[in-house]
Tab-separated table of C-alpha atoms in Angstrom:
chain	number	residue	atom	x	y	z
V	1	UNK	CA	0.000	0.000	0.000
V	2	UNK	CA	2.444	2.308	0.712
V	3	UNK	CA	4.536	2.428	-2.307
V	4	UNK	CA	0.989	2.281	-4.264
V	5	UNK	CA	0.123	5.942	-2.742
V	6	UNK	CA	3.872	7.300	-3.323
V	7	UNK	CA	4.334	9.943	-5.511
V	8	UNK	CA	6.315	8.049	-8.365
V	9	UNK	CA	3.628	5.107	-8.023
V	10	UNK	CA	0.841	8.127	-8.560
V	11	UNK	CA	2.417	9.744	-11.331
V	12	UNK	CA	3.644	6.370	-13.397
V	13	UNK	CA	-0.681	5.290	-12.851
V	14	UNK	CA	-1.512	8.456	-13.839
V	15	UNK	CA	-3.322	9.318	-17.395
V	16	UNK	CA	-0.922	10.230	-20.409
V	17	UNK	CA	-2.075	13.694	-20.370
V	18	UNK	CA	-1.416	14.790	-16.577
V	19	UNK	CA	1.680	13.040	-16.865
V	20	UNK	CA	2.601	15.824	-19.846
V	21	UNK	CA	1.500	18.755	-17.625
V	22	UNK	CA	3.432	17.574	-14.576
V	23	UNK	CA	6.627	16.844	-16.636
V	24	UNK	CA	6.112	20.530	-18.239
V	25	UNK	CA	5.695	21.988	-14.548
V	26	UNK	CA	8.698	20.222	-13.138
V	27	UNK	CA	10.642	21.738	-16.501
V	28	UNK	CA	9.355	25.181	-15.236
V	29	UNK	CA	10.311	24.425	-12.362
V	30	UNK	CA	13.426	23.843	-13.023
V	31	UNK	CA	13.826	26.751	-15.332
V	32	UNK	CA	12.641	28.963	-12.114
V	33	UNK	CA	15.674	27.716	-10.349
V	34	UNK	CA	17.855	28.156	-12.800
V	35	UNK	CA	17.067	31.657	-13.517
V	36	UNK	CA	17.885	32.269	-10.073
V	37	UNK	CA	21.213	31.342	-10.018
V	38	UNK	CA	22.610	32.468	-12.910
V	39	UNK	CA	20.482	36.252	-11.932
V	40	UNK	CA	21.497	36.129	-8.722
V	41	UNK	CA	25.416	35.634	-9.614
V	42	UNK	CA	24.542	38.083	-12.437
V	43	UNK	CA	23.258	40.775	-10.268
V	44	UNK	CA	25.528	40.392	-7.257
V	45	UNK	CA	28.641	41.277	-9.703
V	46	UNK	CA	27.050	44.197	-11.747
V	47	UNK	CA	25.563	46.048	-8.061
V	48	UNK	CA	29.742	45.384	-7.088
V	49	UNK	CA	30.968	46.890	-10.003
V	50	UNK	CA	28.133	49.778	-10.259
V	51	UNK	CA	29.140	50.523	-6.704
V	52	UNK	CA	32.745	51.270	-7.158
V	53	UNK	CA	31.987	52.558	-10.767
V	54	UNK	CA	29.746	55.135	-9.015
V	55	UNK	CA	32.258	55.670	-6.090
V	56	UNK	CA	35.014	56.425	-8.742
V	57	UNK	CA	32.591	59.014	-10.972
V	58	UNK	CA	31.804	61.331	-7.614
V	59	UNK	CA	35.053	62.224	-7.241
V	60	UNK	CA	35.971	63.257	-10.861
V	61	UNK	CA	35.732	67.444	-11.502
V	62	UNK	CA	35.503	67.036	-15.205
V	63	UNK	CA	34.539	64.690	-18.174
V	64	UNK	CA	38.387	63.759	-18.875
V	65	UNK	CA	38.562	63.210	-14.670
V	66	UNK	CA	35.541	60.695	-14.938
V	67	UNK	CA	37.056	58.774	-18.009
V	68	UNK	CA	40.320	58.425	-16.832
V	69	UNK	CA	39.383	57.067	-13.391
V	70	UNK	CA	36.269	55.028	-14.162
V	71	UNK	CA	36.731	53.895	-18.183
V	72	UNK	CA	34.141	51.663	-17.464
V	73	UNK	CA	31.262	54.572	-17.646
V	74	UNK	CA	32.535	54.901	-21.536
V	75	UNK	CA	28.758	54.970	-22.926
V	76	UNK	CA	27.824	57.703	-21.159
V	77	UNK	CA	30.655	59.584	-21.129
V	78	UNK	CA	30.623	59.175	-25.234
V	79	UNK	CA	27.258	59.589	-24.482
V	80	UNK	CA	27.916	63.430	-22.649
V	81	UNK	CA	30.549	64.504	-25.603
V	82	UNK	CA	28.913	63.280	-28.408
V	83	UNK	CA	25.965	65.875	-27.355
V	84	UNK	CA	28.833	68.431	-26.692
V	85	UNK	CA	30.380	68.321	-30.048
V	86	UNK	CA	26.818	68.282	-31.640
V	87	UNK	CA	26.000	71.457	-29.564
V	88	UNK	CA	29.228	73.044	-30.195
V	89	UNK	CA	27.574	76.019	-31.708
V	90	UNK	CA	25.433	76.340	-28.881
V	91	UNK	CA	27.328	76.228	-26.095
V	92	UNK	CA	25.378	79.087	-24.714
V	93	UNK	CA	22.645	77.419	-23.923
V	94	UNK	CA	23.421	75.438	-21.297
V	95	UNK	CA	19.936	74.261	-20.083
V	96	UNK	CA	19.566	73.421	-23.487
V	97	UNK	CA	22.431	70.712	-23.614
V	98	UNK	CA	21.920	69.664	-19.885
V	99	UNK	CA	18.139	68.365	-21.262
V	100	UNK	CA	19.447	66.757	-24.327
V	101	UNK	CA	22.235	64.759	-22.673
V	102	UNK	CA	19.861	63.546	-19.967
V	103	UNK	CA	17.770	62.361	-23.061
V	104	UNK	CA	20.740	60.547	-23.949
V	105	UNK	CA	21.381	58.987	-20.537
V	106	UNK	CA	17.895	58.056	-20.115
V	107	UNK	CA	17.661	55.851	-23.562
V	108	UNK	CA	21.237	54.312	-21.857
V	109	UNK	CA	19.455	53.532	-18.601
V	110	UNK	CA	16.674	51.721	-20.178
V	111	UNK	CA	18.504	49.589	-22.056
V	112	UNK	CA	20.018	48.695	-19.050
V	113	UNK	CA	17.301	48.122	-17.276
V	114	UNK	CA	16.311	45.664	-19.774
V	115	UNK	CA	19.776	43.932	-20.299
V	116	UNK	CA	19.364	43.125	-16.248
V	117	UNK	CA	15.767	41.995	-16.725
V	118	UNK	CA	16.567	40.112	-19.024
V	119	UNK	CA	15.138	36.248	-17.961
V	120	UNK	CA	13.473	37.353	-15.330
V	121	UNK	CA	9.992	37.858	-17.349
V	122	UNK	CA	9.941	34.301	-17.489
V	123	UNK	CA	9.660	33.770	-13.726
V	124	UNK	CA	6.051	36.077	-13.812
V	125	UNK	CA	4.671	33.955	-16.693
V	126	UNK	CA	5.272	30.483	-14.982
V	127	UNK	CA	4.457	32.095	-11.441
V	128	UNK	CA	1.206	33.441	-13.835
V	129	UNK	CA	0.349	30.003	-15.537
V	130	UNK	CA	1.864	27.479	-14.019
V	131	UNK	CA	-1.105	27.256	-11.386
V	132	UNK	CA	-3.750	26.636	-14.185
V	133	UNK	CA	-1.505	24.050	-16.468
V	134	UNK	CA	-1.546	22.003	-12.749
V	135	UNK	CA	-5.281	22.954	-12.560
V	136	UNK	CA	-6.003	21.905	-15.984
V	137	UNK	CA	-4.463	18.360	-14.908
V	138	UNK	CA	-6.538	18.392	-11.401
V	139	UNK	CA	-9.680	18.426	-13.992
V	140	UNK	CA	-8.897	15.562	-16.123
V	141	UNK	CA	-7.773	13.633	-13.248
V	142	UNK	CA	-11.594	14.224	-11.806
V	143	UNK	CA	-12.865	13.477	-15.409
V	144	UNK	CA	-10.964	10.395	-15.187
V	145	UNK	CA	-12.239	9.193	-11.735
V	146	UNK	CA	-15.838	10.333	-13.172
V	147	UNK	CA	-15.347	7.837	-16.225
V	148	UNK	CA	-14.395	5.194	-14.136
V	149	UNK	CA	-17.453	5.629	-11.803
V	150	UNK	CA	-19.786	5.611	-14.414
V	151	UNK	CA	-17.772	2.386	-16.758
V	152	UNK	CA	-17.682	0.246	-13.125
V	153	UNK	CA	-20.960	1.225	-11.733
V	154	UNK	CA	-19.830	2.382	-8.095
V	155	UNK	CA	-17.898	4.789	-6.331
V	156	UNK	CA	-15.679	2.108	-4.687
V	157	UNK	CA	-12.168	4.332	-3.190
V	158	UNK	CA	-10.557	1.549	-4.945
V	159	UNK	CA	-11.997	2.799	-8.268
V	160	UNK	CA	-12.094	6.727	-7.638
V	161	UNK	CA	-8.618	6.801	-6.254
V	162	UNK	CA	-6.515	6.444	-9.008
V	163	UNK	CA	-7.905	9.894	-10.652
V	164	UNK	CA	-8.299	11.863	-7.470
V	165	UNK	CA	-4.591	11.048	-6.757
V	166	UNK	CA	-3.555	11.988	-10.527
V	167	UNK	CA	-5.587	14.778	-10.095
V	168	UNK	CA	-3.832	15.997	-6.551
V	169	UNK	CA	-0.781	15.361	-7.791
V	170	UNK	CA	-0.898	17.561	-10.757
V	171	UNK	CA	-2.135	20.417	-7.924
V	172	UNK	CA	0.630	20.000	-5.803
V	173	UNK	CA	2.910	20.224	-8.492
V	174	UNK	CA	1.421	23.791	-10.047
V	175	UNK	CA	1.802	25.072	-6.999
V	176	UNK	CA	5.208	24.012	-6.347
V	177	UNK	CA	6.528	25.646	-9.520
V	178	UNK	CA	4.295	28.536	-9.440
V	179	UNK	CA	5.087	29.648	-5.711
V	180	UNK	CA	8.808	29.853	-5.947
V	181	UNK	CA	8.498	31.728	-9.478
V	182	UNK	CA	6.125	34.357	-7.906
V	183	UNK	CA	8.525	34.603	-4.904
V	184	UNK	CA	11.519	34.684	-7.047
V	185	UNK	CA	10.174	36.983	-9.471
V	186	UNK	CA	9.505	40.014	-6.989
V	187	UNK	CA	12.782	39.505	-5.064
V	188	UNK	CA	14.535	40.277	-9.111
V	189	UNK	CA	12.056	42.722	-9.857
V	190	UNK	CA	13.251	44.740	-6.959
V	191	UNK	CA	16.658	43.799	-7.578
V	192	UNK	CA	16.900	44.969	-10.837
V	193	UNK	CA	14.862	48.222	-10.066
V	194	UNK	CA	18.059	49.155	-6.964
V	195	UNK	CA	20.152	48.185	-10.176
V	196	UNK	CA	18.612	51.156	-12.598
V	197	UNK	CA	18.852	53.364	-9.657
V	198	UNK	CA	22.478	53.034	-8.939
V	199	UNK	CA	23.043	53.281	-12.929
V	200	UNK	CA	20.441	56.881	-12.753
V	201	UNK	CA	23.180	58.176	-9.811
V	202	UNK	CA	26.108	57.485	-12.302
V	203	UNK	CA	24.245	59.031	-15.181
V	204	UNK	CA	23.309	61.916	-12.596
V	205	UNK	CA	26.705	62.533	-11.705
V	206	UNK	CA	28.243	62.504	-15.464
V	207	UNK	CA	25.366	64.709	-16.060
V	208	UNK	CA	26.487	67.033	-13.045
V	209	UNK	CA	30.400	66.957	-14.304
V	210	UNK	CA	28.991	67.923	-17.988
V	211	UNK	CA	27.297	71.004	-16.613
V	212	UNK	CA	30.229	71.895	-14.657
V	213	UNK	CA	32.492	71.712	-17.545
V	214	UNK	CA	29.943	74.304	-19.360
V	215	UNK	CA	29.540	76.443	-16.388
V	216	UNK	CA	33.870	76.644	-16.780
V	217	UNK	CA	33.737	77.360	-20.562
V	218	UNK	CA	35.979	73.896	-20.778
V	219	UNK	CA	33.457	71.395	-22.197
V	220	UNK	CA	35.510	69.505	-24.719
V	221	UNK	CA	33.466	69.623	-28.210
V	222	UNK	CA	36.496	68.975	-30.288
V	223	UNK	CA	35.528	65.775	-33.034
C-alpha cells in the first residue's frame, strides 16, 4: 500500500495527459531555479561593479577626470561629448544641452534596465500560468475518476482513487513551480529596479560633471 500511494507510483498510474502537464511543470520548475542562479550571480557582480563605478565618478571634476578614473562609464561619457560636439555652436545654452544629454542617458538607462531583466519575465509567466496548467491536470484527473465511476458502476475508493490522486498530484505540483516563481520573481524585480537606480546616480553625476564643464567654458566639443 504504501509504495501504491507514493508519488512516483501516482504519477507512473496516472493518465498520459497529466503526466505531460506535470513533466512541463517540473521543466518550469526547473527553469525557475535556474534563472535564479545564474540572476542572482549576475546581479551580485554588476551592483559590485556599479558601486565602485559610481564611487570612482563622484570624485571626478571634469569629463576627462571621470574617463580616466572610471573607463568603465565609456557609454555615457561618449554619451555626454557626443551631445557636446553636436551642440558646439550652442554652447550658450546650457539648459539646453543639460536636457538633451539627460535624453541621452535616459535611452542608456533603459537599455540597461532591460539587459538586467533580461530572464526574469519568465519567472512572472510560470508564477502566472503554471497554477492553471496544474489545474487543468486536477480536472482531467476528476474526469478520469468520473469515467471510471460511471464504466464500473460504483464509487468504490478503490476505483475513484486512481484519478483523485492523478488529479492531486498535478495540484501540488502547479503550486510548487508557481510559488517559488512568484517569490523569485519580486525579489529580481526589486533587484533589478536598486540596479537602474544606482546606474540613474552614475548618469546623474556625469550629467552634473557635464554642466560643470559648461559652467567653466571647458566642455571639450572637439571631433
Amino acid at each position: 500500500m504504501p509504495e501504491q500511494l507514493s508519488v512516483g507510483s501516482m504519477f507512473a498510474q496516472a493518465d498520459w495527459v497529466v503526466k505531460l502537464v506535470i513533466i512541463g511543470l517540473v521543466i518550469a520548475s526547473i527553469v525557475t531555479w535556474t534563472v535564479f542562479v545564474a540572476k542572482m550571480v549576475e546581479l551580485r557582480k554588476v551592483g559590485a561593479a556599479q558601486k565602485r563605478l559610481n564611487a570612482a565618478i563622484m570624485q571626478a571634476r571634469t569629463l576627462d577626470d571621470a574617463r580616466k578614473q572610471a573607463p568603465e562609464a565609456a557609454e555615457l561619457l561618449d554619451a555626454a561629448e557626443l551631445e557636446l560636439k553636436l551642440s558646439a555652436d550652442a554652447l550658450d545654452d546650457a539648459d539646453g544641452i543639460r536636457e538633451r544629454i539627460s535624453t541621452r542617458f535616459a535611452r542608456i538607462e533603459a537599455a540597461t534596465g532591460r539587459k538586467l531583466a533580461r530572464g526574469v519575465h519568465v519567472l512572472a509567466t510560470i508564477g502566472a500560468t503554471a497554477p492553471f496548467v496544474g489545474l487543468f491536470g486536477t480536472v482531467w484527473g476528476i474526469m478520469n475518476s468520473f469515467i471510471g465511476i460511471a464504466e464500473n458502476q460504483t464509487t468504490n475508493l478503490a476505483v475513484v482513487a486512481p484519478g483523485i490522486a492523478e488529479a492531486l498530484l498535478a495540484t501540488g505540483v502547479g503550486l510548487f513551480a508557481a510559488i517559488p516563481a512568484v517569490v523569485v520573481y519580486n525579489h529580481f524585480a526589486r533587484q533589478v529596479a536598486e540596479q537602474r537606480a544606482l546606474a540613474a546616480d552614475r548618469a546623474a553625476a556625469i550629467l552634473n560633471i557635464a554642466s560643470r564643464d559648461l559652467s567653466r567654458g571647458v566642455a571639450r566639443v572637439e571631433g
